[in-house]
Coordinates of C-alpha atoms in Angstrom, one line a residue:
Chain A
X1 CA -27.3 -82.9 101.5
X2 CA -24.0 -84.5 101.3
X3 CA -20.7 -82.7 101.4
X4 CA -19.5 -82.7 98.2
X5 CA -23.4 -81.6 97.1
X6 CA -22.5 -78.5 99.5
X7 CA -19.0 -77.7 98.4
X8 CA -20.4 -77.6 94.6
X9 CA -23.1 -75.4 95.9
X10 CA -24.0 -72.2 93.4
X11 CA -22.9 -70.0 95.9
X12 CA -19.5 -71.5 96.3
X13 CA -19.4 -71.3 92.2
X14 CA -20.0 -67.9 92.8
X15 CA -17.6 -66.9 94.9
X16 CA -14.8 -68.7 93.3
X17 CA -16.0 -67.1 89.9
X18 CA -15.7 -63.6 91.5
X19 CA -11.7 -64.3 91.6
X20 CA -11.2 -66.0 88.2
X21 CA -13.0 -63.2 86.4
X22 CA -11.0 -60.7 88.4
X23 CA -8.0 -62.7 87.5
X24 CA -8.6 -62.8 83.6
X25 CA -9.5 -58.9 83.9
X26 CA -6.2 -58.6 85.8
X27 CA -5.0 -60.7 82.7
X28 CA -6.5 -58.6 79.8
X29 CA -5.6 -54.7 81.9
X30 CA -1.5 -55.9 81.6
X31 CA -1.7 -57.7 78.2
X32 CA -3.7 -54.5 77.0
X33 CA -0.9 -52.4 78.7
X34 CA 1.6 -54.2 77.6
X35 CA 0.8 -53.7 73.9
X36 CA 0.2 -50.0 74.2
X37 CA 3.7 -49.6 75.8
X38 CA 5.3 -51.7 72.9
X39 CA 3.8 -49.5 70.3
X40 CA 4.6 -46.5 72.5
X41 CA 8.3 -47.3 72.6
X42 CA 8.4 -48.4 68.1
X43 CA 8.6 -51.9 69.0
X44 CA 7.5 -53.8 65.8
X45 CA 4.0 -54.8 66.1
X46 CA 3.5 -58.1 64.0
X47 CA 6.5 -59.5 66.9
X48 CA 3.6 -58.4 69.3
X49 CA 1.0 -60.2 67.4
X50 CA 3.4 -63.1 66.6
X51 CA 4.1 -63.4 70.4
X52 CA 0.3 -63.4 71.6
X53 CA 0.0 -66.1 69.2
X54 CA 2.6 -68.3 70.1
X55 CA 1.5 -68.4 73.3
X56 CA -2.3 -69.0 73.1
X57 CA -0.9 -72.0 71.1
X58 CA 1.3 -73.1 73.7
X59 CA -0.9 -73.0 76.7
X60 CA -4.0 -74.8 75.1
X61 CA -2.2 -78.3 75.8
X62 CA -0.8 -77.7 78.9
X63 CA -4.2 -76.2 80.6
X64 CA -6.1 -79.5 79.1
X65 CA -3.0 -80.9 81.5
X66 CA -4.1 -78.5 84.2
X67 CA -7.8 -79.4 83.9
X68 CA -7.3 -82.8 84.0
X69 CA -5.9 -81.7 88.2
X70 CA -9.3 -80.1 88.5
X71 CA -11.1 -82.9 87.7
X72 CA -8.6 -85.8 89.8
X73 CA -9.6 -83.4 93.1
X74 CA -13.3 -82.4 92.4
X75 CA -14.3 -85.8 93.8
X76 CA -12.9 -84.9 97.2
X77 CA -13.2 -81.0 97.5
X78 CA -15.7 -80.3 94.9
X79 CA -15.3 -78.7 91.5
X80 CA -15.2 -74.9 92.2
X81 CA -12.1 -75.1 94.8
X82 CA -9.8 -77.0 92.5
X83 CA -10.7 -74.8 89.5
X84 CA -10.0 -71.2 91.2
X85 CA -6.8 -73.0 92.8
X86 CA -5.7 -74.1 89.1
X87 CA -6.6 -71.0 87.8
X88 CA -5.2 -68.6 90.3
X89 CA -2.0 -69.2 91.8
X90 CA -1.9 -73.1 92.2
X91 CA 0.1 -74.9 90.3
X92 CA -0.5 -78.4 88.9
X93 CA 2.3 -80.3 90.6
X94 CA 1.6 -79.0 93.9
X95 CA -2.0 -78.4 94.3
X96 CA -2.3 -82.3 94.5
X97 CA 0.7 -82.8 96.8
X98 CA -0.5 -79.9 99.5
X99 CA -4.1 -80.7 99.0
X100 CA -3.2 -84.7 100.1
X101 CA -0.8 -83.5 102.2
X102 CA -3.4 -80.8 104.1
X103 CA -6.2 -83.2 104.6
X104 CA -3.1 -85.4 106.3
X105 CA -2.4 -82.3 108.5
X106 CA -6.1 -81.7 109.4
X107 CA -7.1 -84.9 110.4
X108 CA -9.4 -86.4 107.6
X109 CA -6.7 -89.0 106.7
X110 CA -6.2 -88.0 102.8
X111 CA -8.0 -86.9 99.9
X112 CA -11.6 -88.7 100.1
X113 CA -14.7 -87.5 99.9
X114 CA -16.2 -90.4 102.6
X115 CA -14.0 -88.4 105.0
X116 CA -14.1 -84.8 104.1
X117 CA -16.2 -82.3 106.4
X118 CA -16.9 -78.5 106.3
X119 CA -14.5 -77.9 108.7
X120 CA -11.9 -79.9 107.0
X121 CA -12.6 -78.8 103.7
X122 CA -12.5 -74.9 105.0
X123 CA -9.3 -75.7 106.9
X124 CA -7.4 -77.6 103.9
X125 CA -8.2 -74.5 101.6
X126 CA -6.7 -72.4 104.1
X127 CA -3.5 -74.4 103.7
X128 CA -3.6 -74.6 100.5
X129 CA -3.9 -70.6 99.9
X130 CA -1.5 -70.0 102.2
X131 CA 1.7 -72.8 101.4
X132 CA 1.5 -71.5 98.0
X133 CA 1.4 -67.6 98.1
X134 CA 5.2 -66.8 99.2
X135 CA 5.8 -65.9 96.0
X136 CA 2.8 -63.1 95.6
X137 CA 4.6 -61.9 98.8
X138 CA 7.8 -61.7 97.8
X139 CA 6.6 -60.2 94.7
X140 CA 4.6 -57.5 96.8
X141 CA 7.6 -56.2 98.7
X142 CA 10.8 -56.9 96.6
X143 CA 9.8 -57.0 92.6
X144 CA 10.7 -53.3 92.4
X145 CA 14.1 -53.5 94.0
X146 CA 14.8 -56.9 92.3
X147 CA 13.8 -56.2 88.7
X148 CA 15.6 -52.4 89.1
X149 CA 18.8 -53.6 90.5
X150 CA 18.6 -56.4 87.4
X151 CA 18.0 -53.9 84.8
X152 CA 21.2 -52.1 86.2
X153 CA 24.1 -51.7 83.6
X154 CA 26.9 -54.1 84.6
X155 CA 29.4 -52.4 86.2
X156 CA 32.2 -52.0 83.4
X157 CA 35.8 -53.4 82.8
X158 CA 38.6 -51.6 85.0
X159 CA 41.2 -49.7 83.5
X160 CA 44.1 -51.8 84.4
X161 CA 42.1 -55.0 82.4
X162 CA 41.3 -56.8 85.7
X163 CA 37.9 -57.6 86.4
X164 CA 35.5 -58.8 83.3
X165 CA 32.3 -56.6 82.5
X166 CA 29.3 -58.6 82.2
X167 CA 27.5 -56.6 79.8
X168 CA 26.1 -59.3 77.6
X169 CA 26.4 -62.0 79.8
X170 CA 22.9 -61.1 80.9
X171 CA 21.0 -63.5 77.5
X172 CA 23.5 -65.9 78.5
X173 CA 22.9 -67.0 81.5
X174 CA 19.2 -66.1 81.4
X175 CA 19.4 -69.3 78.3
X176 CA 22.1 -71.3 81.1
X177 CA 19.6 -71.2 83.8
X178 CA 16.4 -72.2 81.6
X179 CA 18.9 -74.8 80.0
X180 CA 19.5 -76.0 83.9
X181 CA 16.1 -76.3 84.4
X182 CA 15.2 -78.8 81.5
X183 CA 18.3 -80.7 82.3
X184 CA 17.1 -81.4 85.8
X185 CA 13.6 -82.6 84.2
X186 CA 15.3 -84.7 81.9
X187 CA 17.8 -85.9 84.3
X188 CA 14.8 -87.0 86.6
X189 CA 13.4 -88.9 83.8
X190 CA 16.8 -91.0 83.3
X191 CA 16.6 -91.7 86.9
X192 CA 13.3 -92.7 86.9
X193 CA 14.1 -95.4 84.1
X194 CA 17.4 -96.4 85.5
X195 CA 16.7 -96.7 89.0
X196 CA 13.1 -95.7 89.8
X197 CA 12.5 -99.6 90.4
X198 CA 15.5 -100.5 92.3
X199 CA 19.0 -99.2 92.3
X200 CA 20.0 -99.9 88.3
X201 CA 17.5 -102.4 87.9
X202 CA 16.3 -100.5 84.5
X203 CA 12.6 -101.6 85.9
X204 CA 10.8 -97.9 86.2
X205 CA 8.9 -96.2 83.5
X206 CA 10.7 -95.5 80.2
X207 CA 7.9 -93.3 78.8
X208 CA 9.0 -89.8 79.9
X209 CA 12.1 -89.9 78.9
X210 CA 10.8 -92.0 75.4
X211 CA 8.1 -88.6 75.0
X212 CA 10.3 -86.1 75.5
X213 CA 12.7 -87.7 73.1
X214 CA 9.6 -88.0 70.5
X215 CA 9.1 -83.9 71.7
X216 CA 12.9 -83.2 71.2
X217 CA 12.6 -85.2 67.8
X218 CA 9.4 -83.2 66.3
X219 CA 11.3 -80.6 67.8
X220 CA 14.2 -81.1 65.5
X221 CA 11.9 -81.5 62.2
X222 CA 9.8 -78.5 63.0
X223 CA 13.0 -76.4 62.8
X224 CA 14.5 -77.9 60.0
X225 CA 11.2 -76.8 58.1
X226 CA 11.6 -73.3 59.3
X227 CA 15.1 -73.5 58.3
X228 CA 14.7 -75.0 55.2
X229 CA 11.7 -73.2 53.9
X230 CA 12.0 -69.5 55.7
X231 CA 8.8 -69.6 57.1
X232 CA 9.0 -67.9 60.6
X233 CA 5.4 -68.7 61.3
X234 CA 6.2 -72.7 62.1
X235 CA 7.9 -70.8 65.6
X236 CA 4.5 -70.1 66.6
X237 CA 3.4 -73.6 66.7
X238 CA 6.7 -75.9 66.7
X239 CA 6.2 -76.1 70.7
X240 CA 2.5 -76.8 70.6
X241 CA 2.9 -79.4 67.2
X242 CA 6.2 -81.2 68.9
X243 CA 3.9 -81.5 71.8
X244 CA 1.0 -82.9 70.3
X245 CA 3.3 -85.4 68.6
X246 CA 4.8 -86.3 71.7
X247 CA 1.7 -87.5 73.6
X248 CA 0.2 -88.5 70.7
X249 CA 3.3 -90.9 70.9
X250 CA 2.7 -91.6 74.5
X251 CA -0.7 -93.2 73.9
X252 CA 1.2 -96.0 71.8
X253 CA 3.8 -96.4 74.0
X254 CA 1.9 -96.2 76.7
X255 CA 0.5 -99.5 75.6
X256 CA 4.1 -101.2 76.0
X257 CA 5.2 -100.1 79.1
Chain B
X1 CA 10.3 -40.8 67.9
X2 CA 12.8 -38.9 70.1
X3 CA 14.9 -41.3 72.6
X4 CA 14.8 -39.2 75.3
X5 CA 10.8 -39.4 75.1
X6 CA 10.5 -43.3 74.4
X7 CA 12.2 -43.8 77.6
X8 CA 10.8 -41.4 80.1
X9 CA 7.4 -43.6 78.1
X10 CA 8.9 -46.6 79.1
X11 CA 10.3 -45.8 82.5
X12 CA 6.6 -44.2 82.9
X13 CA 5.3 -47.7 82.4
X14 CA 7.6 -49.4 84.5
X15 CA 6.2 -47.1 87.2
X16 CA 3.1 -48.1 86.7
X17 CA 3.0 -51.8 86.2
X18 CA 4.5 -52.0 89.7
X19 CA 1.8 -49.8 91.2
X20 CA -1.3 -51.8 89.4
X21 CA 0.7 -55.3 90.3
X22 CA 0.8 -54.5 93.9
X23 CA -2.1 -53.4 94.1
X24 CA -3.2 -56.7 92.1
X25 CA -1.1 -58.8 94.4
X26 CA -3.2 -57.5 98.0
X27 CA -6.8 -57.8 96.1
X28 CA -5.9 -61.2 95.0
X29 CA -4.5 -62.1 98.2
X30 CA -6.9 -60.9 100.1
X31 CA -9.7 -62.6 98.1
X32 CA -7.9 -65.8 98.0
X33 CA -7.5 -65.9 101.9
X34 CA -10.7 -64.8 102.9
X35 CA -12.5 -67.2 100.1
X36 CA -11.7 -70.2 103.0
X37 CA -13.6 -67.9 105.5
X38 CA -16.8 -66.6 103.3
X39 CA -16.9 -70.4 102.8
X40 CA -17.2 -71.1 106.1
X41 CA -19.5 -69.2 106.7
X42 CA -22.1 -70.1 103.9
X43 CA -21.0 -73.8 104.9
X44 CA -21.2 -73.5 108.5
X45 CA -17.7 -74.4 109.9
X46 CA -14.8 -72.0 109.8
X47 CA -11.3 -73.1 109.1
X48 CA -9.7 -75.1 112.4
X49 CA -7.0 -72.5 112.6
X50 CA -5.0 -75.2 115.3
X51 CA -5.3 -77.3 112.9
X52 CA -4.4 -74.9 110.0
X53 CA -0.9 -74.2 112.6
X54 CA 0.0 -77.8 112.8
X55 CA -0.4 -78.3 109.3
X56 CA 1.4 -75.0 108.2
X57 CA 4.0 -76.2 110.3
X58 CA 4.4 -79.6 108.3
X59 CA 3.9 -78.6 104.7
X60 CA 4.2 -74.7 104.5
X61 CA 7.8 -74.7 105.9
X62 CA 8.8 -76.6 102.5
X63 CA 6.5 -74.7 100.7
X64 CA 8.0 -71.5 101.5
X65 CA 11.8 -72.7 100.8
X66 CA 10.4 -73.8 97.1
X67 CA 8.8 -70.6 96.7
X68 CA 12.2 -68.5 98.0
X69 CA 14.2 -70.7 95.3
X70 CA 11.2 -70.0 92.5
X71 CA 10.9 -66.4 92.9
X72 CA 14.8 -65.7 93.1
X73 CA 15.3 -67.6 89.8
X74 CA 12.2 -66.8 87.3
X75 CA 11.9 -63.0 88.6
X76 CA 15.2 -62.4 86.0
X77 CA 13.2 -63.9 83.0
X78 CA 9.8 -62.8 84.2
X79 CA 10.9 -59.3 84.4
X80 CA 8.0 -56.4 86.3
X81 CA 4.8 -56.8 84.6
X82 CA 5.6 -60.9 83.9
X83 CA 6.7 -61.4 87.5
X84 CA 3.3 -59.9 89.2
X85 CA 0.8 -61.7 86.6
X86 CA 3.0 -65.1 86.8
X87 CA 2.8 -65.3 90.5
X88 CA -1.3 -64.3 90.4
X89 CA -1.9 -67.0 87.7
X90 CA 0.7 -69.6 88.6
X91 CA 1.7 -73.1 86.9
X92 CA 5.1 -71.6 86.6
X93 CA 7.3 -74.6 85.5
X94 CA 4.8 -76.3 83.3
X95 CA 3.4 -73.1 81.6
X96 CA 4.6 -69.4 82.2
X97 CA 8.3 -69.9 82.0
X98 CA 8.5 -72.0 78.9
X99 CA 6.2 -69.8 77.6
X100 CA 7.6 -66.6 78.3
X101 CA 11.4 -67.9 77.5
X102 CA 10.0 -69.0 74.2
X103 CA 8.0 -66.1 73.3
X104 CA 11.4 -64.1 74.1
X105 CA 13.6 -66.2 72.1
X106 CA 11.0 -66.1 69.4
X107 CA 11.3 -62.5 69.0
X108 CA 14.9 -62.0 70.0
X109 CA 14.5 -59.9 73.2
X110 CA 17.4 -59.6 75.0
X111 CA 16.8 -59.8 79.0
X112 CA 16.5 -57.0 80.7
X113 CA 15.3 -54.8 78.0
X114 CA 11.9 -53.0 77.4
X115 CA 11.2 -55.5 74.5
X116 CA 11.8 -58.1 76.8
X117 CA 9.6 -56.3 79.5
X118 CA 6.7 -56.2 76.9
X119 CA 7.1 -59.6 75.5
X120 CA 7.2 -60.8 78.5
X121 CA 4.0 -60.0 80.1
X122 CA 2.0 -60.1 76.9
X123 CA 3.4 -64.2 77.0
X124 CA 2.4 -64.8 80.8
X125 CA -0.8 -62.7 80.1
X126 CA -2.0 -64.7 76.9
X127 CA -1.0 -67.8 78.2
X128 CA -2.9 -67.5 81.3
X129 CA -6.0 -66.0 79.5
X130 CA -6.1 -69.5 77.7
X131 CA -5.4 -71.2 81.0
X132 CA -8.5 -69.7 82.3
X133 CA -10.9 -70.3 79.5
X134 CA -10.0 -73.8 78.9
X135 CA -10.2 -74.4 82.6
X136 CA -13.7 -72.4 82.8
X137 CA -14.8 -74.5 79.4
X138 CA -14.0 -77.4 81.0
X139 CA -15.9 -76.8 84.5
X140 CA -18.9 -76.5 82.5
X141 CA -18.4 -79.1 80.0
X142 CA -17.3 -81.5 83.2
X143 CA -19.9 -84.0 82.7
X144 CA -19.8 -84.8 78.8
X145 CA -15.6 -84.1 79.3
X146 CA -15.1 -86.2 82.2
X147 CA -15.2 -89.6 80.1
X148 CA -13.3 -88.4 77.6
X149 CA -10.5 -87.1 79.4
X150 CA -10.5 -89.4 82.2
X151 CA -10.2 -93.0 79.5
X152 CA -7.2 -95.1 80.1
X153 CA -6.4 -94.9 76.7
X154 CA -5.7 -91.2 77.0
X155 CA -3.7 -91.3 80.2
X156 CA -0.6 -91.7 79.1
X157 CA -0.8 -88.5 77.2
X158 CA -2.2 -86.2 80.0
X159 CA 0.4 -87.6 82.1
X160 CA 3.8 -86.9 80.5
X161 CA 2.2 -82.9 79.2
X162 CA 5.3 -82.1 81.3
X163 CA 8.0 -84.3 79.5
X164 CA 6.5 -83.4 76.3
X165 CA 6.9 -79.8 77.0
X166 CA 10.7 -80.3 78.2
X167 CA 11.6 -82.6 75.5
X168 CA 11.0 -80.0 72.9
X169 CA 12.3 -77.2 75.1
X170 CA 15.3 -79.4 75.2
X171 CA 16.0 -79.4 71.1
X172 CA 15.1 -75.9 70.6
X173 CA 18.0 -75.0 73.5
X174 CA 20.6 -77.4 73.8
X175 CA 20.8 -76.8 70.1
X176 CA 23.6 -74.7 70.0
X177 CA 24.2 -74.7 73.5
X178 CA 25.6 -78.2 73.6
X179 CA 28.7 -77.6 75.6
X180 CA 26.7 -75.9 78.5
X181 CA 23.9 -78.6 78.3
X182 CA 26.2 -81.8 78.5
X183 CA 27.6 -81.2 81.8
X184 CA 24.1 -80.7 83.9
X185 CA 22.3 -83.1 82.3
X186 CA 25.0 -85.7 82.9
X187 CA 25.3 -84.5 86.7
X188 CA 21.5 -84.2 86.7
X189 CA 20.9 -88.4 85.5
X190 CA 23.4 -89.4 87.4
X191 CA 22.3 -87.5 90.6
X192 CA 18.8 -89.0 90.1
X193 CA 20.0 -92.9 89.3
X194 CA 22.0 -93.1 92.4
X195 CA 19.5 -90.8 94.2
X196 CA 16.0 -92.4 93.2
X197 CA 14.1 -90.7 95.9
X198 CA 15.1 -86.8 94.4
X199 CA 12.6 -87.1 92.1
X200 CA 10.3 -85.8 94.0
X201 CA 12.2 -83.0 94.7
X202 CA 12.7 -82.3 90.8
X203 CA 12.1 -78.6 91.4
X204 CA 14.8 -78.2 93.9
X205 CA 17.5 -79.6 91.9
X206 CA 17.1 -76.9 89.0
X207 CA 19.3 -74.9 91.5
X208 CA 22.3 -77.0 91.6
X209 CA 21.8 -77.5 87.6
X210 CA 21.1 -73.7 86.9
X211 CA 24.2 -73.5 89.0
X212 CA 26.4 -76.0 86.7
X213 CA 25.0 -74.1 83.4
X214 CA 25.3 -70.6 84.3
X215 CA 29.1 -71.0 85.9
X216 CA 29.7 -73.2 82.5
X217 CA 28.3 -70.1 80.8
X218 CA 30.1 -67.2 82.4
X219 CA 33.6 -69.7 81.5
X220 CA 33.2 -69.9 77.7
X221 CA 31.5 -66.4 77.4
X222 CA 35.1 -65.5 79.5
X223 CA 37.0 -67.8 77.1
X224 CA 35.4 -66.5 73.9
X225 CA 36.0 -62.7 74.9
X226 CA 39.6 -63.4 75.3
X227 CA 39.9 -65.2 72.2
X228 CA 38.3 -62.4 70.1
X229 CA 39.3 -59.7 72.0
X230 CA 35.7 -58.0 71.9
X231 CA 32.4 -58.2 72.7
X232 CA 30.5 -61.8 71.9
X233 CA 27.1 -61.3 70.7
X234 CA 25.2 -63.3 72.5

């Protein structure tokens, strides 16, 4: 029996199913939780509903992203690693950066299932469980103190007008930070066009940046028709429709770059 | 409902979720470190733990410093329940925080309150439901999927899911927000045309941008309150 034959064993299924379906349970126990407390406290339940909604349509084209990582390393560490990792934990971006990098550190000389042994395989999942779980750690011993001392009023404005309360501020710089974040994205895809094939030799790939101007611009019409016609129920779908748009777009442009 | 009652509810809750996601976090952990070692066994060969070391020492140092950075920034828009289940599921940056930021703006939670607690983890926990049924679809459906998904002519898509995602992201936020975006995403492209190589470190520069925003922020929220002389909604 060859390698990968062993690593997609029923018993290696089995075990990695244990953890998924512990995961969804985990899943389904806060989302159920979570809904209960809302209606516990009068929050408004069709912004409940509206929010489940909007986010099972978001993550259906993302996690067809996601599968498409399980499938690029089932053909060196079988099927059943890659899909607990990308369900549990991992995260798309990385899993195929520490996986390559792993099988670098162990000795198998990259991601190849010519190469790949037990050992290896054992050894690079290992690696791969433990680069990645800092942030279940962190979560374990600080999320308490962290989210308390953040939910803490701001201390308030002096008497003498010195010092400026940051009550409010809070929505602010929560939208600064996520606004920080895309920039950086987009930021990486002007490089990457500019100077990703040479210093200003305008030689790299053009078609992030050109899909997640066609994302920003289906974007722009979704809200217009929200706008325009009142209809709060586009939200739930603008992201998932200026997505779909966007890499439907990127299979045409893909053919000119 | 009494005031009083809804919040000794919610602070009830609060208790709660941070019991049941610790106690999620050492179950999950624990299965997900001893999977390698059940493995071994079935398979015969247990991890090379001198190998593990020197390879720890390589990649898990960098690992650790990207998930220091993560944690510190997405915990404030996560908040309890969101934090614990986002960290379980993971795909952070290309899922759970878009999705939880857009669920919150959808709905007009403000951070740090219980409505953003609950809209919170019922984003992260929908989102990753999906996650895991398309994922568990697609492990069976691997065969008659594979040449679908895997054609050239649908590359391009499944490769820019990411810019896509942001491009959008970007309209529905810099909208509005114009005079905080300009300046980070100006610093940001020119950081990365003079600086090809960063862009592998993509995730490590939304420090030095989230930096640039929120000290843009805090100045015009300082400006405004002095012009008007009150609170500015925000």
């Amino acid at each position: 029996m060859n390698i990968l034959s062993r690593l997609n064993s029923p018993f290696i299924y089995l075990i990695c199913a244990v953890i998924v379906v512990f995961v969804a349970l985990l899943c389904v126990i806060f989302a159920v939780r979570a809904y209960r407390a809302g209606k516990a406290i009068g929050m408004d339940v069709t912004r409940m509903k509206r929010t489940i909604v909007a986010s099972a349509t978001f993550a259906v084209l993302p996690s067809v992203g996601i599968l498409l990582g399980v499938i690029a390393l089932s053909g060196s560490l079988g099927t059943p690693w890659p899909w607990l990792r990308l369900s549990v934990i991992g995260a798309l971006h990385y899993e195929t950066q520490v996986a390559e990098a792993a099988a670098e550190a162990v000795g198998v000389g990259g991601l190849s299932a010519s190469q790949m042994t037990a050992e290896a395989f054992t050894t690079i999942a290992l690696l791969m469980s433990v680069c990645i779980m800092w942030g279940m750690v962190f979560s374990l011993f600080t999320c308490r103190r962290y989210t308390d001392r953040l939910s803490r009023p701001a201390p308030k404005k002096k008497k003498d007008g010195k010092g400026l309360s940051l009550a409010g501020f809070g929505d602010r710089a929560m939208t600064a930070m996520f606004i920080g974040l895309v920039s950086a994205y987009l930021g990486s895809y002007v490089g990457t066009l500019v100077s990703g094939g040479g210093l200003f030799r305008f030689a790299g790939s053009f078609l992030p940046l050109a899909v997640a101007l066609v994302g920003a611009a289906a974007m722009g019409l979704f809200i217009r028709l929200r706008e325009r016609y009142d209809a709060a129920w586009i939200d739930s779908f603008s992201i998932a429709g200026s997505m779909l748009i966007a890499m439907t777009a990127a299979i045409f442009l893909g053919k000119l770059a | 409902m009494n005031e009083e009652i809804r919040r000794e509810q919610y602070e009830k809750y609060l208790r709660t979720t941070h019991r049941l996601g610790r106690l999620a976090v050492v179950l999950t952990l624990a299965m997900l470190l001893g999977a390698p070692f059940v493995m071994g066994a079935y398979l015969g060969a247990m991890p090379d733990l001198a190998a593990f070391a020197r390879g720890f020492m390589s990649i898990g140092v960098v690992y650790f410093v990207s998930c220091v950075a993560e944690y510190l920034i997405y915990v404030p828009m996560l908040g309890a329940g969101g934090t614990y289940l986002a960290f379980i599921t993971g795909n952070l940056i290309n899922m759970k925080i878009p999705c939880a930021v857009n669920a919150r703006d959808m709905v007009g939670a403000r951070s740090g309150t219980a409505e953003n607690e609950i809209i919170s983890t019922l984003s992260i926990a929908t989102s990753s439901l999906v996650t895991i049924v398309v994922l568990a679809l697609g492990v069976i459906l691997l065969i008659p999927l594979q040449p679908l998904l895997q054609s050239p002519a649908l590359q391009p898509a499944f490769d820019n899911v990411v810019p896509a995602l942001f491009g959008a992201m970007a309209c529905r936020y810099f909208r509005g927000n114009l005079r905080i975006a300009a300046l980070p995403l100006l610093v940001m492209s020119l950081l990365f045309i003079l600086v090809p190589s960063l862009t592998g470190s993509t995730s490590f520069m939304i420090i030095p941008s989230g930096a640039i925003a929120i000290g843009l922020a805090y100045l015009f929220y300082r400006r405004d309150r002095r012009t008007d002389g009150t609170e500015v909604s925000p």
